[in-house]
Amino acid sequence: FIRRDRRGEGIGKALFPRIRAAAAAAGFRSIDATLRRENAGGVAECGRIGGVPWRETGTIVPKRFDLTP
């Protein structure tokens, strides 16, 4: 979670490679990110770094990142 007043600073983008590596090393096969539709920048960034939509609802835009080799 990135606080609203800190969005757009690249915090999530900077942290995600480490999160992805740690999850893969721990044996996870995917990461699920849940974003609010109002967070258009976060939704777009997740798509740019490989997140694919799944189980989308009216206000929530889930993105899944595949970690399988």
Short mmCIF file of C-alpha atoms in Angstrom, two decimals:
data_model
loop_
_atom_site.label_atom_id
_atom_site.label_comp_id
_atom_site.label_asym_id
_atom_site.label_seq_id
_atom_site.Cartn_x
_atom_site.Cartn_y
_atom_site.Cartn_z
CA PHE A 1 0.00 0.00 0.00
CA ILE A 2 1.31 3.42 -0.98
CA ARG A 3 -0.26 6.32 0.87
CA ARG A 4 -2.30 8.63 -1.34
CA ASP A 5 -0.07 11.60 -0.58
CA ARG A 6 2.97 9.62 -1.80
CA ARG A 7 1.51 8.23 -5.01
CA GLY A 8 3.28 9.08 -8.22
CA GLU A 9 6.75 9.15 -6.64
CA GLY A 10 7.82 5.76 -8.03
CA ILE A 11 7.86 4.02 -4.64
CA GLY A 12 5.94 0.94 -5.77
CA LYS A 13 7.94 0.70 -8.99
CA ALA A 14 11.20 0.85 -7.03
CA LEU A 15 10.13 -1.79 -4.52
CA PHE A 16 8.44 -4.27 -6.82
CA PRO A 17 11.54 -6.05 -8.21
CA ARG A 18 12.58 -6.90 -4.64
CA ILE A 19 9.07 -8.00 -3.70
CA ARG A 20 8.88 -10.17 -6.81
CA ALA A 21 12.28 -11.77 -6.13
CA ALA A 22 11.45 -12.43 -2.46
CA ALA A 23 8.09 -14.00 -3.35
CA ALA A 24 9.67 -16.23 -6.01
CA ALA A 25 12.45 -17.28 -3.62
CA ALA A 26 9.81 -18.19 -1.03
CA GLY A 27 8.11 -20.47 -3.55
CA PHE A 28 5.12 -18.34 -4.51
CA ARG A 29 3.83 -18.82 -8.04
CA SER A 30 2.11 -15.45 -8.38
CA ILE A 31 1.51 -12.10 -6.73
CA ASP A 32 -1.95 -10.58 -6.66
CA ALA A 33 -2.19 -6.81 -6.42
CA THR A 34 -5.52 -5.18 -5.57
CA LEU A 35 -5.90 -1.60 -6.72
CA ARG A 36 -8.75 0.83 -6.52
CA ARG A 37 -9.97 1.95 -9.92
CA GLU A 38 -9.47 5.58 -8.82
CA ASN A 39 -5.72 4.89 -8.62
CA ALA A 40 -5.32 5.16 -12.39
CA GLY A 41 -1.54 5.62 -12.16
CA GLY A 42 -1.10 2.47 -10.08
CA VAL A 43 -3.37 0.46 -12.36
CA ALA A 44 -1.44 1.61 -15.43
CA GLU A 45 1.96 0.97 -13.82
CA CYS A 46 0.98 -2.55 -12.79
CA GLY A 47 0.02 -3.22 -16.39
CA ARG A 48 3.33 -1.83 -17.66
CA ILE A 49 5.36 -4.08 -15.35
CA GLY A 50 3.51 -7.25 -16.30
CA GLY A 51 0.35 -7.42 -14.18
CA VAL A 52 -2.64 -8.92 -15.95
CA PRO A 53 -6.25 -8.23 -14.93
CA TRP A 54 -8.31 -10.95 -13.27
CA ARG A 55 -11.64 -10.98 -11.41
CA GLU A 56 -12.21 -7.27 -12.02
CA THR A 57 -15.13 -5.63 -10.22
CA GLY A 58 -16.68 -2.17 -10.39
CA THR A 59 -14.32 -0.40 -7.98
CA ILE A 60 -11.43 -2.86 -7.71
CA VAL A 61 -8.88 -3.71 -10.41
CA PRO A 62 -6.92 -6.82 -9.39
CA LYS A 63 -3.69 -7.51 -11.23
CA ARG A 64 -1.82 -10.82 -11.15
CA PHE A 65 1.91 -11.25 -11.69
CA ASP A 66 3.07 -14.70 -12.76
CA LEU A 67 6.27 -15.80 -11.01
CA THR A 68 6.70 -19.19 -12.67
CA PRO A 69 9.90 -19.63 -14.64
#
